[in-house]
Amino acid sequence: MRVSPVPRPPRRTLIVLSAAALCAAGALSATAAAPAAALPTAPGPAEPPGGARAAAVYPNLTPKPPMGWNNWSYYMCDINEKIVLGNARALVRSGLAAKGYDTVTVDDCWMLKKRDAKGNLVPDPARFPHGMAYVGRRLHEMGLKFGIYEDVGTLTCEKYPGSLGHYQQDVDLFAQWKVDYLKMDGCNLPTAPGKTKERTYHDAYRAVSQALVKTGRPIVFSVSAPAYFQYDGDHVWHQVIRWSSETGNLWREGRDIAVEKHSGAKKWASITYNYAYNAKLAHFQRPGRWNDPDFLLAGDSGLSAQEIQSQMSLWAVMAAPLISSTDLTKLSPAALKVLGNRDVIAVDQDTKGVQGRVVQQGAGYDVLAKPLKNGDRAVALFNPGGSARTLTTTAKTAGLPKAGSYELRDLVTKRTSRTTGKISARVPAHGTVLYRVHPLR
């Protein structure tokens, strides 16, 4: 979804962050704060749309949140074969691929402006002189998966040929190229006569979903539909998320994350904004079906070490896809340490497959808790404000069972301590402390 990543005031308050903190981050103006909305109280699984809308559920191809790399946020349209394969090699060389970052996705602008005489999409020979099947082969030789971008409309967001009228033809071509992951955007989709915008999007994404199944190739399907309804009111937005969770494996719910050309302040505002809308949608996620608040920016210029660690920790506790979008060939040791932290990755990839929820809020801070497979809980203390503060919660608030004591492991510093129930830390500005909490007998 190609819209400015600098947040405009939402129609709802998503997670209560203090107006001062959000203003400091550039997320909203002093006059734009909306009344606080209640946290969701219905934690059940997403409900499929009924009646004529019901369709076969797309195969569950992602038992854990997807991980990998996408070029868009860093390179945008400045993309070519050398850049893609160079970043792929960096994934392997850095050890990130071995830690789960295994899908390399080529975003918009990879094709020519016109289809060929048979109606097929044509890779831009100047950008990809060996073609996309070659890119896929090279990625597979590295032990990686191959992702590609298209759009359900007449044109992609950058005005390249969209798939409307060619859904089966295009996904058959992707299957021929051995594509493993399809990101399907929703720009330039005209509302069909006699249909609402929501029904038009539903039918388009359902058609792509069915076409993908017909290829016989297991292709992870990333749905962008909800991002086009974020400001159409919660009822419609949530309905789109519900059917997206049946149509595909993951779905972009809202605004794009910031891009490399933006300032550090705008990037931090974008991270906090995307965190806020995603955290409120935990009740839609279920194991194997993932809310997607967009890319990780670790490695981008302008962000502090605390900010990139916060994004990684928050995305992990929310069981979000961990998809980096930066220049991995120039990744700093500090950024590599954040992206490659096995303990934080383990929280994201936990096989229980549950998105963490906000369990406590105060003026300008959030506490999130995520149940883990072995009975532990991940607990994140998030301070989006401009000065350090001590944040405190309890094992009971985090949903842990009663125990004589608890082991706290800070997943960033690796320090371990014990507590009888109090969970507390001094959290720096724009920081997040992420604990793994284990009840002791």
Short mmCIF file of C-alpha atoms in Angstrom, two decimals:
data_model
loop_
_atom_site.label_atom_id
_atom_site.label_comp_id
_atom_site.label_asym_id
_atom_site.label_seq_id
_atom_site.Cartn_x
_atom_site.Cartn_y
_atom_site.Cartn_z
CA MET A 1 0.00 0.00 0.00
CA ARG A 2 1.80 3.11 -1.18
CA VAL A 3 0.77 5.90 1.15
CA SER A 4 2.86 8.22 3.26
CA PRO A 5 4.09 6.26 6.27
CA VAL A 6 3.94 9.33 8.54
CA PRO A 7 0.74 8.66 10.47
CA ARG A 8 -2.28 10.86 10.12
CA PRO A 9 -4.63 10.96 13.12
CA PRO A 10 -6.52 7.65 13.23
CA ARG A 11 -10.27 7.38 13.58
CA ARG A 12 -9.69 5.42 16.75
CA THR A 13 -7.10 5.33 19.50
CA LEU A 14 -5.47 1.97 19.05
CA ILE A 15 -3.28 1.53 22.11
CA VAL A 16 -3.06 4.15 24.79
CA LEU A 17 0.25 5.93 24.42
CA SER A 18 0.42 9.34 26.00
CA ALA A 19 -0.31 12.22 23.66
CA ALA A 20 2.97 13.77 24.74
CA ALA A 21 4.92 10.66 23.85
CA LEU A 22 3.27 10.33 20.48
CA CYS A 23 3.81 13.99 19.71
CA ALA A 24 7.45 13.65 20.65
CA ALA A 25 7.67 10.81 18.15
CA GLY A 26 5.88 12.84 15.52
CA ALA A 27 2.97 10.43 15.48
CA LEU A 28 0.13 12.92 15.96
CA SER A 29 -0.41 16.60 16.58
CA ALA A 30 -1.29 18.04 19.96
CA THR A 31 -4.85 18.61 18.81
CA ALA A 32 -5.32 15.21 17.20
CA ALA A 33 -5.53 12.88 20.19
CA ALA A 34 -8.68 10.78 20.10
CA PRO A 35 -10.55 9.39 23.12
CA ALA A 36 -9.13 6.14 24.41
CA ALA A 37 -10.79 3.01 23.10
CA ALA A 38 -11.28 -0.05 25.25
CA LEU A 39 -8.97 -2.98 24.74
CA PRO A 40 -10.58 -5.91 22.94
CA THR A 41 -12.42 -8.19 25.33
CA ALA A 42 -13.24 -11.04 22.96
CA PRO A 43 -10.06 -13.06 22.51
CA GLY A 44 -11.58 -15.79 20.35
CA PRO A 45 -10.38 -16.75 16.87
CA ALA A 46 -11.28 -14.76 13.82
CA GLU A 47 -14.73 -15.63 12.50
CA PRO A 48 -15.03 -16.42 8.79
CA PRO A 49 -17.54 -14.44 6.80
CA GLY A 50 -20.74 -16.39 6.35
CA GLY A 51 -23.28 -17.07 3.65
CA ALA A 52 -22.31 -16.59 0.03
CA ARG A 53 -18.99 -15.09 1.09
CA ALA A 54 -17.71 -18.27 2.68
CA ALA A 55 -14.87 -19.86 0.72
CA ALA A 56 -12.49 -22.72 1.29
CA VAL A 57 -9.81 -21.72 3.78
CA TYR A 58 -6.42 -21.24 2.15
CA PRO A 59 -3.92 -23.97 3.10
CA ASN A 60 -2.01 -23.29 6.29
CA LEU A 61 1.51 -22.87 4.91
CA THR A 62 2.93 -20.77 7.76
CA PRO A 63 2.73 -22.53 11.14
CA LYS A 64 5.17 -19.87 12.38
CA PRO A 65 5.31 -16.17 11.42
CA PRO A 66 7.20 -15.75 8.11
CA MET A 67 10.74 -14.41 8.26
CA GLY A 68 12.97 -12.98 5.56
CA TRP A 69 13.85 -9.87 3.57
CA ASN A 70 11.97 -7.54 1.21
CA ASN A 71 13.55 -4.70 -0.76
CA TRP A 72 10.75 -2.12 -0.60
CA SER A 73 11.31 0.00 2.50
CA TYR A 74 15.01 0.49 1.80
CA TYR A 75 15.37 0.35 -2.00
CA MET A 76 11.83 1.05 -3.23
CA CYS A 77 12.01 0.91 -7.06
CA ASP A 78 15.81 1.08 -7.16
CA ILE A 79 15.97 -2.68 -7.46
CA ASN A 80 17.74 -5.18 -9.69
CA GLU A 81 19.09 -8.71 -9.80
CA LYS A 82 22.42 -7.76 -8.28
CA ILE A 83 20.81 -6.07 -5.27
CA VAL A 84 18.40 -8.94 -4.63
CA LEU A 85 21.02 -11.67 -4.87
CA GLY A 86 23.55 -9.59 -2.95
CA ASN A 87 21.16 -9.25 -0.03
CA ALA A 88 20.32 -12.94 -0.29
CA ARG A 89 23.99 -13.84 0.00
CA ALA A 90 24.26 -11.48 2.99
CA LEU A 91 21.37 -13.32 4.68
CA VAL A 92 23.31 -16.56 4.37
CA ARG A 93 26.75 -15.14 5.13
CA SER A 94 25.56 -13.29 8.25
CA GLY A 95 23.90 -16.36 9.71
CA LEU A 96 20.44 -14.76 9.60
CA ALA A 97 19.14 -17.34 7.12
CA ALA A 98 20.10 -20.14 9.50
CA LYS A 99 18.12 -18.34 12.21
CA GLY A 100 14.95 -18.33 10.12
CA TYR A 101 15.19 -15.35 7.75
CA ASP A 102 14.70 -17.57 4.73
CA THR A 103 12.37 -15.79 2.27
CA VAL A 104 13.65 -13.14 -0.16
CA THR A 105 10.84 -11.13 -1.75
CA VAL A 106 11.17 -8.84 -4.77
CA ASP A 107 8.65 -6.00 -4.41
CA ASP A 108 7.14 -3.61 -6.99
CA CYS A 109 8.88 -2.43 -10.20
CA TRP A 110 10.40 -5.74 -11.25
CA MET A 111 8.50 -5.93 -14.55
CA LEU A 112 8.04 -4.05 -17.80
CA LYS A 113 5.16 -1.60 -18.21
CA LYS A 114 3.45 -3.86 -20.75
CA ARG A 115 2.62 -7.55 -20.95
CA ASP A 116 3.84 -9.63 -23.87
CA ALA A 117 1.74 -10.73 -26.86
CA LYS A 118 0.38 -13.68 -24.86
CA GLY A 119 -0.61 -11.47 -21.96
CA ASN A 120 2.22 -12.62 -19.69
CA LEU A 121 4.10 -10.38 -17.28
CA VAL A 122 7.63 -9.65 -18.48
CA PRO A 123 10.59 -9.11 -16.14
CA ASP A 124 12.44 -5.88 -16.89
CA PRO A 125 15.54 -7.08 -18.79
CA ALA A 126 17.54 -4.07 -17.64
CA ARG A 127 16.87 -4.87 -13.97
CA PHE A 128 16.68 -8.66 -14.20
CA PRO A 129 18.61 -9.68 -17.31
CA HIS A 130 18.39 -13.40 -16.54
CA GLY A 131 14.68 -13.34 -15.69
CA MET A 132 12.78 -14.16 -12.51
CA ALA A 133 12.99 -17.94 -12.85
CA TYR A 134 16.77 -17.51 -12.68
CA VAL A 135 16.48 -15.40 -9.52
CA GLY A 136 14.34 -18.13 -7.98
CA ARG A 137 16.85 -20.83 -8.90
CA ARG A 138 19.72 -18.89 -7.38
CA LEU A 139 17.76 -18.30 -4.17
CA HIS A 140 16.83 -21.95 -3.93
CA GLU A 141 20.47 -22.92 -4.46
CA MET A 142 21.27 -20.81 -1.38
CA GLY A 143 18.62 -22.67 0.62
CA LEU A 144 16.27 -19.66 0.51
CA LYS A 145 12.69 -19.18 -0.64
CA PHE A 146 11.58 -16.89 -3.47
CA GLY A 147 8.93 -14.22 -2.95
CA ILE A 148 7.41 -11.87 -5.52
CA TYR A 149 4.99 -8.92 -5.63
CA GLU A 150 1.87 -8.23 -7.66
CA ASP A 151 -1.42 -6.33 -7.30
CA VAL A 152 -5.09 -7.34 -7.60
CA GLY A 153 -5.92 -4.12 -9.49
CA THR A 154 -5.35 -2.82 -13.00
CA LEU A 155 -1.92 -1.48 -12.05
CA THR A 156 0.53 -1.96 -9.19
CA CYS A 157 1.07 0.94 -6.81
CA GLU A 158 3.99 2.10 -8.97
CA LYS A 159 1.91 1.79 -12.19
CA TYR A 160 3.20 -1.51 -13.53
CA PRO A 161 0.72 -4.09 -14.88
CA GLY A 162 -1.66 -5.38 -12.23
CA SER A 163 -3.25 -8.81 -12.25
CA LEU A 164 -6.92 -7.86 -12.67
CA GLY A 165 -8.23 -10.07 -15.48
CA HIS A 166 -5.10 -12.26 -15.33
CA TYR A 167 -5.25 -13.87 -11.89
CA GLN A 168 -4.85 -17.50 -12.96
CA GLN A 169 -2.42 -16.64 -15.75
CA ASP A 170 -0.17 -14.69 -13.40
CA VAL A 171 -0.08 -17.16 -10.53
CA ASP A 172 0.51 -20.00 -13.01
CA LEU A 173 3.52 -18.04 -14.24
CA PHE A 174 4.73 -17.54 -10.65
CA ALA A 175 4.35 -21.25 -10.00
CA GLN A 176 6.35 -21.93 -13.19
CA TRP A 177 9.07 -19.66 -11.79
CA LYS A 178 9.00 -21.68 -8.53
CA VAL A 179 7.78 -18.76 -6.44
CA ASP A 180 7.24 -19.66 -2.76
CA TYR A 181 5.64 -16.45 -1.44
CA LEU A 182 3.28 -13.95 -3.06
CA LYS A 183 2.67 -10.46 -1.71
CA MET A 184 -0.54 -9.22 -3.38
CA ASP A 185 -1.15 -5.48 -3.06
CA GLY A 186 -4.46 -3.67 -3.56
CA CYS A 187 -3.76 -0.46 -5.46
CA ASN A 188 -5.88 0.61 -8.43
CA LEU A 189 -8.72 -1.88 -7.95
CA PRO A 190 -11.88 -0.25 -9.32
CA THR A 191 -15.11 -0.94 -7.47
CA ALA A 192 -17.12 -3.37 -9.56
CA PRO A 193 -20.56 -2.27 -10.77
CA GLY A 194 -23.24 -3.23 -8.28
CA LYS A 195 -20.69 -4.07 -5.56
CA THR A 196 -19.35 -2.25 -2.56
CA LYS A 197 -15.65 -1.54 -2.27
CA GLU A 198 -15.40 -4.20 0.44
CA ARG A 199 -17.14 -6.84 -1.65
CA THR A 200 -14.96 -5.98 -4.65
CA TYR A 201 -11.79 -6.53 -2.63
CA HIS A 202 -13.19 -9.71 -1.09
CA ASP A 203 -14.00 -11.21 -4.49
CA ALA A 204 -10.64 -10.19 -5.97
CA TYR A 205 -8.54 -11.68 -3.17
CA ARG A 206 -10.73 -14.77 -3.01
CA ALA A 207 -10.19 -15.28 -6.76
CA VAL A 208 -6.41 -15.03 -6.34
CA SER A 209 -6.55 -17.41 -3.39
CA GLN A 210 -8.44 -19.98 -5.43
CA ALA A 211 -6.12 -19.49 -8.39
CA LEU A 212 -3.10 -20.15 -6.18
CA VAL A 213 -4.61 -23.42 -4.96
CA LYS A 214 -5.21 -24.47 -8.58
CA THR A 215 -1.51 -24.10 -9.39
CA GLY A 216 -0.76 -27.07 -7.15
CA ARG A 217 2.29 -25.25 -5.75
CA PRO A 218 2.37 -24.29 -2.05
CA ILE A 219 2.77 -20.49 -2.23
CA VAL A 220 2.47 -18.47 0.97
CA PHE A 221 -0.13 -15.78 0.34
CA SER A 222 0.31 -12.30 1.86
CA VAL A 223 -2.94 -10.31 1.58
CA SER A 224 -2.86 -6.50 1.59
CA ALA A 225 -6.62 -5.90 1.58
CA PRO A 226 -7.09 -4.69 5.20
CA ALA A 227 -4.61 -1.84 4.66
CA TYR A 228 -7.11 -0.30 2.24
CA PHE A 229 -9.89 -0.23 4.84
CA GLN A 230 -8.06 1.06 7.93
CA TYR A 231 -9.94 4.37 7.77
CA ASP A 232 -13.31 3.02 6.61
CA GLY A 233 -14.57 2.37 10.14
CA ASP A 234 -13.83 -0.52 12.48
CA HIS A 235 -16.79 -2.64 11.41
CA VAL A 236 -15.69 -2.81 7.77
CA TRP A 237 -11.97 -2.93 8.61
CA HIS A 238 -12.45 -5.85 10.97
CA GLN A 239 -14.67 -7.68 8.48
CA VAL A 240 -11.91 -7.40 5.87
CA ILE A 241 -9.37 -8.76 8.36
CA ARG A 242 -11.68 -11.70 9.10
CA TRP A 243 -11.99 -12.80 5.50
CA SER A 244 -8.33 -12.06 4.82
CA SER A 245 -7.49 -14.63 7.51
CA GLU A 246 -9.40 -17.23 5.50
CA THR A 247 -8.10 -16.12 2.10
CA GLY A 248 -4.37 -16.02 2.88
CA ASN A 249 -1.69 -16.77 5.45
CA LEU A 250 -0.87 -13.25 6.63
CA TRP A 251 -2.33 -9.83 6.04
CA ARG A 252 -1.16 -6.23 6.13
CA GLU A 253 -3.70 -4.43 8.29
CA GLY A 254 -2.64 -0.80 7.99
CA ARG A 255 -0.20 1.86 6.93
CA ASP A 256 3.19 1.11 5.42
CA ILE A 257 6.26 1.41 7.62
CA ALA A 258 8.58 4.34 6.86
CA VAL A 259 11.12 4.16 4.05
CA GLU A 260 14.85 4.80 4.09
CA LYS A 261 14.65 8.39 2.81
CA HIS A 262 12.62 9.49 5.84
CA SER A 263 14.18 10.95 8.97
CA GLY A 264 14.84 8.94 12.08
CA ALA A 265 12.02 10.76 13.87
CA LYS A 266 9.54 9.82 11.13
CA LYS A 267 10.74 6.23 11.21
CA TRP A 268 10.23 6.02 14.98
CA ALA A 269 6.79 7.61 14.63
CA SER A 270 5.97 5.02 11.99
CA ILE A 271 7.15 2.14 14.19
CA THR A 272 5.07 3.30 17.17
CA TYR A 273 2.02 3.88 14.99
CA ASN A 274 2.18 0.45 13.35
CA TYR A 275 2.78 -1.15 16.73
CA ALA A 276 -0.31 0.59 18.09
CA TYR A 277 -2.76 -0.55 15.44
CA ASN A 278 -1.34 -4.09 15.38
CA ALA A 279 -1.44 -4.54 19.15
CA LYS A 280 -5.18 -3.82 19.18
CA LEU A 281 -5.84 -6.62 16.65
CA ALA A 282 -4.52 -9.58 18.66
CA HIS A 283 -7.96 -11.17 18.80
CA PHE A 284 -7.90 -11.67 15.00
CA GLN A 285 -4.64 -13.62 14.96
CA ARG A 286 -4.56 -17.38 15.46
CA PRO A 287 -1.84 -20.01 15.07
CA GLY A 288 -0.76 -20.12 11.43
CA ARG A 289 -2.60 -16.88 10.49
CA TRP A 290 -0.65 -13.71 11.16
CA ASN A 291 -1.29 -10.00 11.60
CA ASP A 292 1.45 -8.13 9.72
CA PRO A 293 2.47 -4.62 10.86
CA ASP A 294 5.12 -4.41 8.09
CA PHE A 295 8.90 -4.49 7.85
CA LEU A 296 11.71 -4.40 10.39
CA LEU A 297 13.92 -1.33 9.99
CA ALA A 298 17.00 -2.54 11.88
CA GLY A 299 19.97 -1.27 9.89
CA ASP A 300 18.26 1.85 8.52
CA SER A 301 19.86 5.22 9.15
CA GLY A 302 18.48 7.60 11.75
CA LEU A 303 17.21 5.04 14.28
CA SER A 304 18.87 4.58 17.67
CA ALA A 305 19.92 1.22 19.07
CA GLN A 306 17.02 1.42 21.54
CA GLU A 307 14.53 2.10 18.74
CA ILE A 308 15.56 -0.81 16.55
CA GLN A 309 15.61 -3.10 19.58
CA SER A 310 12.14 -1.90 20.56
CA GLN A 311 10.74 -2.71 17.14
CA MET A 312 12.30 -6.17 17.16
CA SER A 313 11.08 -6.95 20.68
CA LEU A 314 7.57 -5.62 20.08
CA TRP A 315 7.21 -7.44 16.76
CA ALA A 316 8.40 -10.65 18.46
CA VAL A 317 5.98 -10.44 21.37
CA MET A 318 3.17 -9.74 18.87
CA ALA A 319 4.11 -12.84 16.81
CA ALA A 320 4.50 -10.58 13.77
CA PRO A 321 6.31 -11.61 10.60
CA LEU A 322 10.01 -10.72 10.92
CA ILE A 323 10.77 -9.34 7.47
CA SER A 324 13.82 -7.10 7.25
CA SER A 325 13.90 -4.28 4.72
CA THR A 326 17.33 -2.72 4.74
CA ASP A 327 20.70 -3.10 3.02
CA LEU A 328 21.93 -6.33 4.56
CA THR A 329 25.26 -6.06 2.74
CA LYS A 330 26.15 -3.09 4.97
CA LEU A 331 24.48 -4.25 8.18
CA SER A 332 26.26 -2.98 11.29
CA PRO A 333 27.28 -5.43 14.03
CA ALA A 334 24.73 -3.75 16.34
CA ALA A 335 21.86 -4.19 13.88
CA LEU A 336 22.92 -7.78 13.15
CA LYS A 337 22.89 -8.49 16.87
CA VAL A 338 19.31 -7.22 17.12
CA LEU A 339 18.03 -9.15 14.10
CA GLY A 340 19.93 -12.31 15.04
CA ASN A 341 19.03 -12.54 18.74
CA ARG A 342 17.98 -16.18 19.01
CA ASP A 343 16.10 -15.66 22.29
CA VAL A 344 13.97 -12.86 20.85
CA ILE A 345 13.39 -14.80 17.62
CA ALA A 346 12.26 -17.77 19.73
CA VAL A 347 9.52 -15.64 21.28
CA ASP A 348 8.25 -14.68 17.83
CA GLN A 349 8.52 -18.21 16.47
CA ASP A 350 7.10 -19.99 19.53
CA THR A 351 5.03 -22.96 18.39
CA LYS A 352 2.04 -22.02 20.52
CA GLY A 353 1.50 -19.37 17.86
CA VAL A 354 -0.20 -16.72 20.00
CA GLN A 355 0.04 -12.95 19.58
CA GLY A 356 0.92 -11.17 22.81
CA ARG A 357 -1.63 -8.76 24.25
CA VAL A 358 -1.48 -5.51 26.14
CA VAL A 359 -2.17 -6.50 29.76
CA GLN A 360 -1.38 -3.19 31.47
CA GLN A 361 -1.29 0.44 30.42
CA GLY A 362 -0.39 3.71 32.01
CA ALA A 363 0.34 7.25 30.95
CA GLY A 364 2.76 6.70 28.10
CA TYR A 365 3.67 3.04 28.57
CA ASP A 366 2.40 -0.43 27.70
CA VAL A 367 3.03 -3.89 29.15
CA LEU A 368 2.46 -6.86 26.84
CA ALA A 369 2.43 -10.56 27.67
CA LYS A 370 2.62 -13.56 25.36
CA PRO A 371 2.05 -17.18 26.47
CA LEU A 372 4.75 -19.59 25.30
CA LYS A 373 4.59 -23.29 24.57
CA ASN A 374 6.44 -24.49 27.68
CA GLY A 375 4.31 -22.47 30.11
CA ASP A 376 6.63 -19.45 30.25
CA ARG A 377 5.46 -15.95 29.38
CA ALA A 378 7.23 -13.29 27.36
CA VAL A 379 6.68 -9.92 29.02
CA ALA A 380 7.54 -6.66 27.25
CA LEU A 381 7.81 -3.34 29.11
CA PHE A 382 7.52 -0.62 26.44
CA ASN A 383 8.43 3.02 27.05
CA PRO A 384 7.74 5.11 23.91
CA GLY A 385 8.44 8.38 25.72
CA GLY A 386 11.43 10.68 25.55
CA SER A 387 12.91 9.94 28.98
CA ALA A 388 13.81 6.83 30.94
CA ARG A 389 11.34 5.50 33.48
CA THR A 390 10.80 2.50 35.73
CA LEU A 391 7.97 0.24 34.55
CA THR A 392 6.47 -2.37 36.85
CA THR A 393 3.93 -5.15 36.51
CA THR A 394 3.31 -8.50 38.20
CA ALA A 395 3.42 -12.16 37.24
CA LYS A 396 -0.31 -12.35 37.92
CA THR A 397 -1.04 -9.46 35.55
CA ALA A 398 1.08 -11.16 32.91
CA GLY A 399 -1.09 -14.29 33.20
CA LEU A 400 1.44 -16.54 34.91
CA PRO A 401 0.28 -19.21 37.35
CA LYS A 402 0.86 -18.75 41.05
CA ALA A 403 4.34 -19.90 42.08
CA GLY A 404 6.77 -19.51 44.94
CA SER A 405 9.07 -17.48 42.72
CA TYR A 406 9.78 -16.69 39.09
CA GLU A 407 12.93 -16.58 36.99
CA LEU A 408 13.28 -13.45 34.85
CA ARG A 409 15.60 -13.61 31.86
CA ASP A 410 16.25 -10.36 30.02
CA LEU A 411 16.42 -11.55 26.42
CA VAL A 412 18.64 -8.67 25.30
CA THR A 413 21.17 -8.38 28.14
CA LYS A 414 20.91 -12.12 28.97
CA ARG A 415 20.84 -11.30 32.69
CA THR A 416 18.80 -13.61 34.90
CA SER A 417 17.16 -12.76 38.21
CA ARG A 418 14.44 -14.05 40.53
CA THR A 419 11.30 -12.44 41.87
CA THR A 420 8.34 -13.44 44.01
CA GLY A 421 5.99 -11.79 41.53
CA LYS A 422 7.12 -8.24 40.77
CA ILE A 423 8.39 -7.66 37.23
CA SER A 424 10.15 -4.33 36.93
CA ALA A 425 12.88 -2.58 34.95
CA ARG A 426 14.35 0.82 34.27
CA VAL A 427 13.42 1.28 30.63
CA PRO A 428 15.29 3.87 28.54
CA ALA A 429 13.58 6.38 26.27
CA HIS A 430 12.05 4.67 23.23
CA GLY A 431 13.08 1.38 24.84
CA THR A 432 11.56 -2.03 25.44
CA VAL A 433 12.72 -4.55 28.01
CA LEU A 434 11.71 -8.08 27.01
CA TYR A 435 11.71 -10.78 29.66
CA ARG A 436 11.09 -14.49 29.46
CA VAL A 437 9.42 -15.34 32.76
CA HIS A 438 9.52 -18.90 34.08
CA PRO A 439 7.51 -20.00 37.15
CA LEU A 440 9.57 -21.94 39.73
CA ARG A 441 8.18 -24.47 42.18
#
